[in-house]
Coordinates of C-alpha atoms in Angstrom, one line a residue:
M52 CA 191.4 32.9 219.9
L53 CA 193.4 32.9 216.5
P54 CA 193.9 29.8 215.1
E55 CA 197.5 28.1 215.0
A56 CA 197.8 28.1 212.3
I57 CA 196.5 31.4 211.2
K58 CA 199.8 32.6 213.6
L59 CA 202.6 30.9 212.0
N60 CA 201.5 31.7 208.5
S61 CA 200.9 35.6 209.0
I62 CA 202.7 38.6 210.5
L63 CA 201.5 39.2 213.8
C64 CA 201.4 42.5 215.2
N65 CA 199.7 43.7 219.1
V66 CA 199.1 47.0 219.0
P67 CA 199.6 48.2 222.4
D68 CA 196.2 50.3 224.4
Y69 CA 196.5 54.1 223.4
S70 CA 197.4 56.1 226.7
K71 CA 195.8 58.5 228.7
K72 CA 198.1 61.3 226.9
E73 CA 196.6 59.2 223.7
Y74 CA 193.2 59.3 224.7
E75 CA 193.0 63.3 225.7
I76 CA 194.7 64.0 222.4
I77 CA 191.6 62.1 220.4
A78 CA 189.7 63.9 222.5
D79 CA 190.9 67.5 222.8
K80 CA 190.0 66.0 218.3
M81 CA 187.2 65.3 218.7
F82 CA 185.8 67.8 221.5
E83 CA 186.9 70.4 219.2
G84 CA 183.9 73.8 218.5
K85 CA 181.8 71.9 221.0
K86 CA 180.2 74.3 223.7
F87 CA 180.4 71.8 226.3
Y88 CA 184.7 71.4 225.3
N89 CA 185.6 72.1 229.1
E90 CA 183.3 68.1 230.3
K91 CA 186.8 66.8 227.9
K92 CA 188.9 66.0 231.0
Y93 CA 186.4 64.7 233.3
Y94 CA 185.1 62.5 230.1
V95 CA 188.9 60.9 229.3
N96 CA 188.9 60.7 233.3
D97 CA 185.7 58.4 233.5
F98 CA 186.3 56.5 230.1
I99 CA 189.5 55.2 231.9
K100 CA 187.9 54.3 235.3
M101 CA 185.6 52.4 233.1
L102 CA 188.7 50.7 231.5
N103 CA 190.8 50.2 235.1
F104 CA 187.4 48.5 236.6
T105 CA 187.0 46.2 233.8
N106 CA 190.1 44.9 233.6
Q107 CA 190.0 44.9 237.9
N108 CA 187.1 42.7 237.4
Q109 CA 188.3 40.1 234.4
L110 CA 185.2 41.8 232.7
K111 CA 184.9 41.4 228.7
E112 CA 186.6 44.4 227.2
L113 CA 183.1 46.9 226.9
F114 CA 184.3 50.3 225.7
S115 CA 185.9 51.8 222.5
L116 CA 186.5 55.3 221.3
N117 CA 183.1 54.9 219.9
D118 CA 181.9 56.0 223.8
F119 CA 183.7 59.3 223.2
R120 CA 180.9 60.1 219.5
K121 CA 178.2 58.7 221.9
F122 CA 178.9 61.5 224.5
I123 CA 179.4 64.3 221.9
L124 CA 175.8 63.0 219.7
F125 CA 173.5 62.0 223.4
R126 CA 175.0 65.4 224.9
E127 CA 174.4 67.7 221.8
N128 CA 171.2 66.3 221.9
D129 CA 171.0 66.9 225.2
E130 CA 171.0 70.8 224.8
N131 CA 170.6 72.1 227.7
N132 CA 171.9 70.1 230.0
I133 CA 169.4 68.9 231.7
L134 CA 170.6 66.1 232.6
G135 CA 174.3 67.0 234.0
Y136 CA 177.2 65.7 232.9
K137 CA 177.5 63.1 235.4
N138 CA 174.3 61.7 235.0
L139 CA 174.9 60.9 232.1
V140 CA 177.7 59.2 232.0
K141 CA 177.0 57.0 234.1
L142 CA 173.8 56.2 232.0
L143 CA 176.2 56.0 228.7
L144 CA 179.3 54.0 230.8
A145 CA 177.7 52.1 233.6
H146 CA 174.7 51.1 232.6
K147 CA 176.9 49.5 229.7
F148 CA 177.6 46.3 232.2
S149 CA 175.0 43.6 231.9
S150 CA 174.8 42.6 235.7
T151 CA 172.8 44.9 238.5
I152 CA 176.0 44.3 241.0
N153 CA 178.1 45.5 237.9
I154 CA 176.3 48.5 237.2
E155 CA 176.6 49.2 240.6
K156 CA 179.9 48.9 241.7
A157 CA 181.1 51.1 237.9
T158 CA 178.2 53.9 239.8
E159 CA 180.3 53.6 242.7
Y160 CA 183.9 53.6 241.3
L161 CA 182.3 56.4 238.9
G162 CA 182.4 58.2 242.5
Y163 CA 178.3 58.9 241.1
N164 CA 174.6 57.9 243.0
K165 CA 172.5 56.1 241.9
E166 CA 169.5 57.2 242.8
E167 CA 170.5 61.1 242.3
F168 CA 167.9 62.1 240.1
W169 CA 164.6 61.4 239.4
P170 CA 162.6 61.9 235.7
I171 CA 159.2 62.6 235.3
F172 CA 157.7 62.3 231.9
N173 CA 155.2 64.9 231.0
Y174 CA 153.8 67.2 227.5
D175 CA 154.4 69.6 227.2
F176 CA 153.3 72.5 224.6
E177 CA 155.0 76.1 222.8
D178 CA 153.7 78.2 220.7
I179 CA 154.9 77.8 216.4
E180 CA 157.0 79.4 215.2
E181 CA 155.3 82.4 212.8
E182 CA 157.4 80.9 209.6
E183 CA 156.2 77.4 210.3
N184 CA 153.0 78.7 210.8
E185 CA 150.5 79.1 206.9
D186 CA 147.3 80.4 209.1
E187 CA 148.7 83.7 210.7
D188 CA 144.9 84.5 212.5
E189 CA 145.4 80.6 214.0
D190 CA 147.1 80.6 217.3
I191 CA 148.8 76.6 217.2
E192 CA 151.1 75.0 219.3
Q193 CA 154.1 72.7 219.0
L194 CA 153.2 69.3 221.4
Y195 CA 156.5 67.6 223.4
F196 CA 157.0 65.0 224.8
C197 CA 158.8 66.1 227.8
V198 CA 161.0 63.1 230.1
G199 CA 162.9 64.7 233.1
G200 CA 162.8 67.6 230.8
I201 CA 164.4 66.8 228.0
K202 CA 161.6 67.5 225.2
Y203 CA 161.1 65.3 221.8
K204 CA 158.9 67.0 219.2
V205 CA 155.4 64.8 218.8
K206 CA 154.7 64.7 214.8
E207 CA 151.3 63.1 214.8
Y208 CA 148.9 65.5 217.6
I209 CA 147.6 63.6 220.8
F210 CA 144.6 64.5 222.8
E211 CA 144.4 65.3 226.0
E212 CA 143.0 62.7 226.9
A213 CA 145.0 59.7 225.1
R214 CA 147.7 61.8 227.0
K215 CA 146.7 61.0 230.8
E216 CA 146.0 57.8 230.0
I217 CA 150.1 57.8 228.9
E218 CA 151.4 59.9 231.9
K219 CA 149.6 56.7 233.5
K220 CA 151.5 54.2 232.6
F221 CA 154.6 55.8 233.0
L222 CA 153.4 55.3 237.1
S223 CA 154.7 52.3 237.5
F224 CA 157.7 52.9 235.8
T225 CA 160.7 52.3 238.4
L226 CA 163.4 54.4 238.3
S227 CA 165.8 52.2 236.6
Q228 CA 163.0 52.4 232.9
R229 CA 162.8 56.4 233.9
E230 CA 166.7 56.4 232.8
A231 CA 166.0 54.3 230.1
A232 CA 163.7 56.1 229.0
I233 CA 165.7 59.6 228.9
F234 CA 168.3 57.1 227.7
L235 CA 165.1 56.0 224.6
L236 CA 164.8 59.3 223.3
L237 CA 168.9 60.7 223.9
A238 CA 169.2 57.9 220.9
V239 CA 165.9 58.8 218.8
K240 CA 167.3 62.2 219.4
A241 CA 170.8 62.0 218.2
N242 CA 169.4 59.1 215.4
I243 CA 171.5 55.8 216.7
I244 CA 170.1 52.7 217.3
C245 CA 169.2 51.9 220.5
I246 CA 170.0 48.1 222.4
I247 CA 167.9 47.9 225.8
N248 CA 169.3 45.3 227.6
G249 CA 168.0 42.8 231.2
Q250 CA 167.1 40.0 232.1
S251 CA 163.3 38.4 231.1
G252 CA 160.2 39.9 233.0
S253 CA 162.9 43.5 233.7
G254 CA 159.8 45.6 231.1
K255 CA 162.3 45.8 228.2
G256 CA 159.4 45.2 225.6
Y257 CA 157.1 47.5 227.9
L258 CA 159.7 50.3 227.3
I259 CA 159.9 50.7 224.2
R260 CA 155.7 50.3 223.2
T261 CA 155.4 52.8 225.8
F262 CA 157.8 55.0 224.6
A263 CA 157.0 54.5 221.2
E264 CA 153.7 55.6 221.9
A265 CA 154.1 58.7 224.4
C266 CA 156.1 59.6 220.8
G267 CA 153.1 59.8 218.9
E268 CA 155.3 57.2 216.3
K269 CA 154.0 53.8 214.8
L270 CA 155.9 51.0 216.3
V271 CA 156.4 48.0 214.5
N272 CA 157.8 45.2 217.3
I273 CA 158.9 41.4 215.5
D274 CA 159.3 38.6 217.8
L275 CA 162.2 37.0 217.5
N276 CA 162.7 33.4 218.3
N277 CA 165.5 30.5 217.3
D278 CA 163.9 30.3 213.9
S279 CA 164.2 33.9 213.1
G280 CA 167.2 34.3 210.4
I281 CA 167.6 37.2 207.7
S282 CA 164.3 36.5 205.7
V283 CA 163.3 38.7 208.9
I284 CA 164.5 41.6 206.7
T285 CA 164.5 40.2 203.6
G286 CA 160.6 39.1 203.6
Q287 CA 159.4 36.4 201.6
I288 CA 158.5 34.5 198.6
I289 CA 154.3 34.6 198.1
P290 CA 151.7 33.1 195.4
K291 CA 150.1 36.1 194.5
S292 CA 146.2 36.5 194.6
E293 CA 145.6 38.6 191.6
L294 CA 146.9 39.8 188.2
S295 CA 148.7 42.5 188.3
E296 CA 147.6 45.3 185.4
E297 CA 150.3 45.2 183.5
E298 CA 149.4 41.2 182.8
I299 CA 145.6 42.1 182.5
D300 CA 146.3 45.0 179.6
E301 CA 148.9 42.7 178.1
L302 CA 145.6 39.4 177.8
K303 CA 143.6 41.7 176.9
D304 CA 144.9 42.7 173.5
L305 CA 145.8 39.5 173.2
F306 CA 142.4 38.2 173.1
N307 CA 141.3 41.4 170.8
K308 CA 142.6 40.5 168.5
V309 CA 141.6 36.6 168.8
I310 CA 138.4 38.3 169.0
E311 CA 138.7 40.5 166.3
I312 CA 139.8 36.9 164.3
P313 CA 135.3 36.1 163.7
E314 CA 136.9 32.1 163.1
L315 CA 138.4 32.2 166.4
S316 CA 135.8 34.4 168.5
D317 CA 134.6 32.3 169.6
I318 CA 137.7 30.9 171.5
I319 CA 137.6 34.0 173.6
N320 CA 133.4 35.5 173.9
E321 CA 132.5 31.6 174.8
N322 CA 135.0 31.2 177.9
L323 CA 135.3 34.7 179.3
E324 CA 134.3 38.4 179.6
V325 CA 137.1 40.6 178.0
D326 CA 136.0 43.4 179.6
Y327 CA 135.6 42.2 183.5
P328 CA 138.8 40.8 183.9
N329 CA 137.7 40.8 188.2
T330 CA 135.5 37.7 186.4
W331 CA 139.7 36.1 185.0
K332 CA 139.7 32.4 187.4
P333 CA 142.5 30.1 185.9
D334 CA 139.4 27.5 185.5
K335 CA 138.3 29.6 182.6
F336 CA 142.0 30.6 181.3
R337 CA 142.3 26.3 181.1
K338 CA 138.9 26.2 179.2
I339 CA 140.3 28.4 177.0
L340 CA 143.0 25.5 176.2
A341 CA 141.2 23.3 175.8
T342 CA 138.6 24.9 173.5
I343 CA 141.9 25.4 171.3
K344 CA 142.3 21.7 171.3
T345 CA 138.4 20.9 169.8
Y346 CA 138.8 23.3 166.0
P347 CA 139.5 22.3 163.1
K348 CA 143.6 21.7 162.0
E349 CA 143.3 24.3 159.2
I350 CA 142.2 26.8 161.4
L351 CA 144.7 26.9 163.5
D352 CA 147.8 26.2 161.0
K353 CA 146.6 29.5 159.6
Y354 CA 146.7 31.3 162.2
E355 CA 149.4 29.5 163.8
D356 CA 151.8 32.6 165.2
L357 CA 148.3 34.5 166.9
I358 CA 147.2 31.1 168.4
L359 CA 150.6 30.2 169.0
E360 CA 151.4 33.9 171.6
L361 CA 148.1 33.0 173.1
K362 CA 148.8 29.5 174.2
N363 CA 152.1 30.4 175.5
K364 CA 150.1 33.6 177.2
I365 CA 148.1 31.8 178.7
S366 CA 150.2 28.9 180.3
S367 CA 152.9 31.3 181.9
E368 CA 149.9 32.8 183.4
L369 CA 148.9 29.5 184.3
S370 CA 151.9 28.3 185.9
F371 CA 152.7 28.6 189.3
I372 CA 156.4 30.2 189.9
K373 CA 154.6 33.4 187.9
H374 CA 152.2 34.2 190.1
L375 CA 155.2 34.4 193.7
I376 CA 156.1 37.7 194.1
N377 CA 159.1 38.8 196.7
Q378 CA 157.1 40.7 199.4
D379 CA 158.9 43.7 201.5
S380 CA 159.0 42.1 204.9
P381 CA 157.7 44.7 208.2
F382 CA 161.1 45.7 208.2
I383 CA 161.6 47.4 205.1
K384 CA 158.5 48.9 205.4
A385 CA 159.4 50.2 208.7
M386 CA 162.5 51.5 207.3
I387 CA 161.1 53.0 203.7
E388 CA 158.0 54.4 205.2
G389 CA 159.8 55.6 208.2
S390 CA 157.8 53.8 211.3
W391 CA 160.0 52.2 213.9
V392 CA 160.8 49.5 214.7
N393 CA 162.0 47.1 217.4
L394 CA 163.5 43.1 217.1
D395 CA 162.5 42.2 220.5
G396 CA 164.9 39.6 222.5
I397 CA 167.8 39.6 219.3
E398 CA 169.9 37.1 221.1
K399 CA 167.3 34.3 219.9
A400 CA 167.9 34.7 216.5
Q401 CA 169.9 33.5 214.3
P402 CA 173.3 35.0 214.5
E403 CA 173.2 36.2 210.3
L404 CA 170.8 38.8 211.3
A405 CA 172.6 40.9 213.9
E406 CA 175.1 40.0 210.9
R407 CA 173.3 41.4 207.6
I408 CA 172.2 44.7 209.7
L409 CA 175.4 45.7 211.3
S410 CA 175.6 48.3 207.8
L411 CA 172.7 49.9 209.4
C412 CA 175.0 51.1 212.5
D413 CA 176.2 53.7 210.9
P414 CA 175.4 56.8 212.4
I415 CA 176.2 59.5 209.4
N416 CA 175.2 56.8 205.9
P417 CA 173.1 53.8 206.9
Y418 CA 172.5 51.4 204.3
L419 CA 171.4 47.4 203.5
N420 CA 171.9 45.4 200.8
L421 CA 169.2 42.6 200.5
F422 CA 171.3 41.0 197.5
E423 CA 169.8 38.1 197.8
K424 CA 166.5 40.1 196.1
G425 CA 168.9 41.3 192.9
S426 CA 171.4 43.7 192.9
N427 CA 169.1 46.6 193.3
Y428 CA 168.3 46.1 196.9
Y429 CA 170.0 48.4 198.0
Y430 CA 168.5 50.4 200.8
S431 CA 170.5 54.0 201.4
R432 CA 169.1 57.7 203.1
N433 CA 170.2 59.1 199.4
A434 CA 169.2 57.0 197.2
E435 CA 167.4 58.5 194.2
N436 CA 164.1 55.7 194.0
P437 CA 161.6 56.0 196.9
N438 CA 161.5 52.8 197.8
F439 CA 164.8 52.2 198.5
R440 CA 165.5 55.1 200.3
I441 CA 165.7 54.8 204.2
H442 CA 163.5 57.3 205.8
E443 CA 165.7 60.3 208.1
N444 CA 162.0 59.6 210.5
F445 CA 163.3 55.6 210.8
R446 CA 164.4 54.8 214.3
L447 CA 165.9 51.2 215.3
F448 CA 165.0 49.4 218.8
M449 CA 166.3 46.1 220.3
T450 CA 165.9 44.1 223.6
Y451 CA 168.2 42.1 224.1
N452 CA 168.8 39.5 226.9
S453 CA 173.0 38.6 227.8
Q454 CA 172.8 37.2 230.6
D455 CA 170.5 34.0 229.3
A456 CA 171.3 33.9 225.6
D457 CA 173.6 31.2 224.0
P458 CA 177.1 32.6 224.0
A459 CA 176.8 31.0 219.8
K460 CA 174.1 33.8 219.2
K461 CA 175.1 36.6 222.4
L462 CA 176.0 40.0 220.4
G463 CA 179.3 40.8 219.8
E464 CA 181.5 43.5 221.1
G465 CA 181.7 45.5 217.5
F466 CA 178.3 45.5 217.1
L467 CA 177.3 46.5 220.7
N468 CA 180.3 49.5 220.5
K469 CA 179.2 51.1 217.0
N470 CA 175.1 50.6 218.9
V471 CA 174.0 52.2 222.4
V472 CA 173.1 49.9 225.2
F473 CA 171.3 50.1 227.9
S474 CA 171.3 47.9 230.5
L475 CA 168.0 47.6 233.1
F476 CA 167.6 46.6 236.8
E477 CA 165.2 43.7 237.8
N478 CA 161.2 45.3 238.7
D479 CA 162.1 44.1 241.6
E480 CA 165.4 44.9 242.6
S481 CA 164.6 47.3 245.5
N482 CA 162.2 47.9 247.6
I483 CA 162.3 51.2 246.2
S484 CA 161.7 49.6 242.5
S485 CA 159.1 47.8 244.4
G486 CA 156.9 50.2 245.5
L487 CA 157.0 52.1 242.3
V488 CA 155.4 49.5 240.2
L489 CA 153.3 48.3 242.7
S490 CA 152.1 52.5 243.6
G491 CA 152.1 53.2 240.2
L492 CA 149.2 49.8 239.3
F493 CA 147.9 51.5 241.8
K494 CA 147.1 54.7 241.1
Q495 CA 146.9 53.6 237.8
N496 CA 142.9 51.1 238.6
G497 CA 142.1 53.5 241.1
L498 CA 143.0 51.0 244.1
F499 CA 143.3 52.6 247.6
G500 CA 143.1 55.5 246.8
K501 CA 145.0 58.4 249.0
N502 CA 146.4 55.8 250.2
A503 CA 147.6 53.8 247.5
T504 CA 151.2 54.3 248.8
E505 CA 150.8 53.3 251.8
M506 CA 149.6 49.5 250.0
A507 CA 152.9 50.4 247.5
A508 CA 155.2 50.1 250.1
R509 CA 154.3 47.6 252.7
F510 CA 153.8 45.0 249.5
A511 CA 156.6 45.6 248.5
N512 CA 158.8 45.2 251.6
V513 CA 156.4 41.9 251.6
H514 CA 157.8 41.4 248.4
Q515 CA 161.3 41.6 249.4
Y516 CA 160.9 39.9 252.4
A517 CA 159.7 36.5 250.5
K518 CA 162.4 37.9 247.0
A519 CA 165.1 37.0 250.3
K520 CA 163.2 33.8 251.3
C521 CA 162.9 31.9 248.6
K522 CA 166.8 33.0 247.1
N523 CA 167.8 30.9 250.9
E524 CA 165.4 28.7 251.0
I525 CA 165.5 27.8 247.1
D526 CA 164.5 24.1 248.4
N527 CA 161.4 24.3 250.7
F528 CA 160.2 26.6 247.5
A529 CA 157.3 24.5 244.7
G530 CA 159.8 23.8 241.3
K531 CA 162.3 25.8 243.1
K532 CA 159.9 29.0 243.0
Q533 CA 161.3 32.4 242.4
F534 CA 159.9 35.4 242.3
S535 CA 160.5 38.6 240.1
G536 CA 159.4 41.2 238.8
R537 CA 156.3 39.4 237.0
T538 CA 155.1 39.1 240.4
L539 CA 154.1 42.2 241.2
N540 CA 151.8 41.8 238.0
F541 CA 150.2 39.0 240.3
V542 CA 149.8 41.0 243.2
F543 CA 148.0 44.0 242.1
N544 CA 145.7 41.0 240.1
S545 CA 144.9 39.7 243.1
L546 CA 143.3 42.7 245.2
Y547 CA 141.8 44.2 242.6
N548 CA 139.8 41.6 241.9
R549 CA 138.7 41.1 245.7
T550 CA 136.7 44.3 247.2
D551 CA 136.7 43.6 250.7
F552 CA 140.5 45.2 252.0
K553 CA 141.5 42.1 255.3
E554 CA 140.2 39.3 251.8
Q555 CA 142.3 41.6 249.3
V556 CA 145.6 41.6 251.7
I557 CA 145.5 37.3 252.6
S558 CA 144.5 36.3 249.4
A559 CA 147.3 38.2 247.6
I560 CA 149.5 37.5 250.4
E561 CA 148.4 33.9 249.8
D562 CA 148.0 33.7 245.8
C563 CA 151.1 34.7 245.5
Y564 CA 153.4 33.8 247.5
A565 CA 152.2 31.0 250.7
A566 CA 151.0 28.9 248.1
S567 CA 154.4 27.8 247.3
Y568 CA 156.0 27.3 250.2
K569 CA 156.2 23.6 251.6
N570 CA 154.7 25.7 254.9
Q571 CA 152.1 27.7 253.4
N572 CA 151.6 28.7 256.9
Q573 CA 153.8 29.4 258.6
L574 CA 155.2 31.5 255.5
K575 CA 151.4 33.7 255.3
E576 CA 152.2 34.2 259.1
E577 CA 155.8 35.8 258.5
L578 CA 154.4 38.0 255.6
L579 CA 151.2 39.4 256.9
S580 CA 153.6 39.9 260.0
K581 CA 155.9 41.9 257.6
F582 CA 152.8 43.8 256.0
C583 CA 151.4 45.1 259.3
E584 CA 155.6 46.5 260.1
N585 CA 155.2 50.6 259.4
P586 CA 157.4 51.1 256.3
S587 CA 160.6 53.6 256.5
I588 CA 159.7 57.4 255.9
E589 CA 163.0 57.0 253.3
L590 CA 161.0 54.8 250.9
K591 CA 157.3 55.9 251.3
N592 CA 158.9 59.9 251.0
N593 CA 160.7 58.1 247.2
L594 CA 157.1 56.7 246.0
N595 CA 155.5 60.1 247.4
K596 CA 157.8 61.7 244.3
N597 CA 155.7 60.0 241.4

């Protein structure tokens, strides 16, 4: 809200919202000439549906005309329309909401099924075109990383054994994480900043790290905390450990001038070796100054200018401030070299950090002005100096926990609307999600062999039962413990570290669930009973899609 003083001393003009007709006119211009022009009318309708949904549920305004641009960018980078219109709209519009409930409600409001698309991960090869192949006698194939059929060209070759290990990691991805991986891929191809939103333990950071590894890209992960400010970008001033080549050359010239004068040569020769600068130490410089003080006054007066120059130069090199250098941050190095960056936990950082990188959100002409470091520290895509040129391969990601963020540190609507945002479900939001996590972990590590899916389904039901009981009887659990996606990892570790089947099951249930309950034996019996129930055919069929 604007302060009353500003309202009273300003001219206030309330701009009405666009009508449907106006949105159609704007969309017509933006979609003009696109091969998917016929999807324009559907997107306008779905966009207005989301505006209405937001107003009806009294939610924050999440949508703007930028969403038309984002749809076009994503649609252009899904060249063969593999996702399909409905799935793309669901990813872009419904997953902007931060809570699972609102995402599901928005998906339903759009009339789309949340589980109708089941993306898989794999590598594929394509023959390199003749004009790209310099050695015509050698058959060369280009490696692609594929998510749900959408391809990313891998620049650094990944060998087969490494590819298999990477593919295994995706086995434990939930449906929400799989959709997020497609979202990441389209954001990378469209060259737009991507924010992955989700609660603690939803696997945001792991998702981005695994995705970057699969794409063969170097990822610089920057963990943020309450003290993280613009120094994350600007870097810091540190003492340098050695003289620069320029400084060495200047000192050598000066030392040799002194040595050429017989009456002064011992000032240098007795204290250091001019031809071995790696042996020059601060204590040797101090000895030179001390030696000068022992020389007769008439000699010092005779060569006054040279002695003064020598003293000033050595004193300058001995000063602390002289040896401070402004070190580029990992963020800037990655931006110039073309690596990817993940700002992990943007909600923890000082608000000034998001404000400063806002200029990088421009999809056409991103730039970064670090005026704190000097007037020439201006980075852009077309900078003449390569040290200030933003590399075309640079990509920026952020993980964000909007639900637990301090209100003063929440990302502003303007910032969110300039980028693309995907909100993850919790890893264990359903028995299918829990089962996917567990079956993936079992298969990655060779646990339970052909029975991995069956065991995952049974423990998924156990987990959901325990989670519901905890929610209804929170006061009966020690420390008001709550079960989450992280609990599934504890279950796996408990199972993996034992060999006897009966001991595996009982210990996992006791250690990971029953131990925190007021009546441990009661909960253990309830969970063992749940484990012995046959999982539904639907659950097992879904897990077998993995």
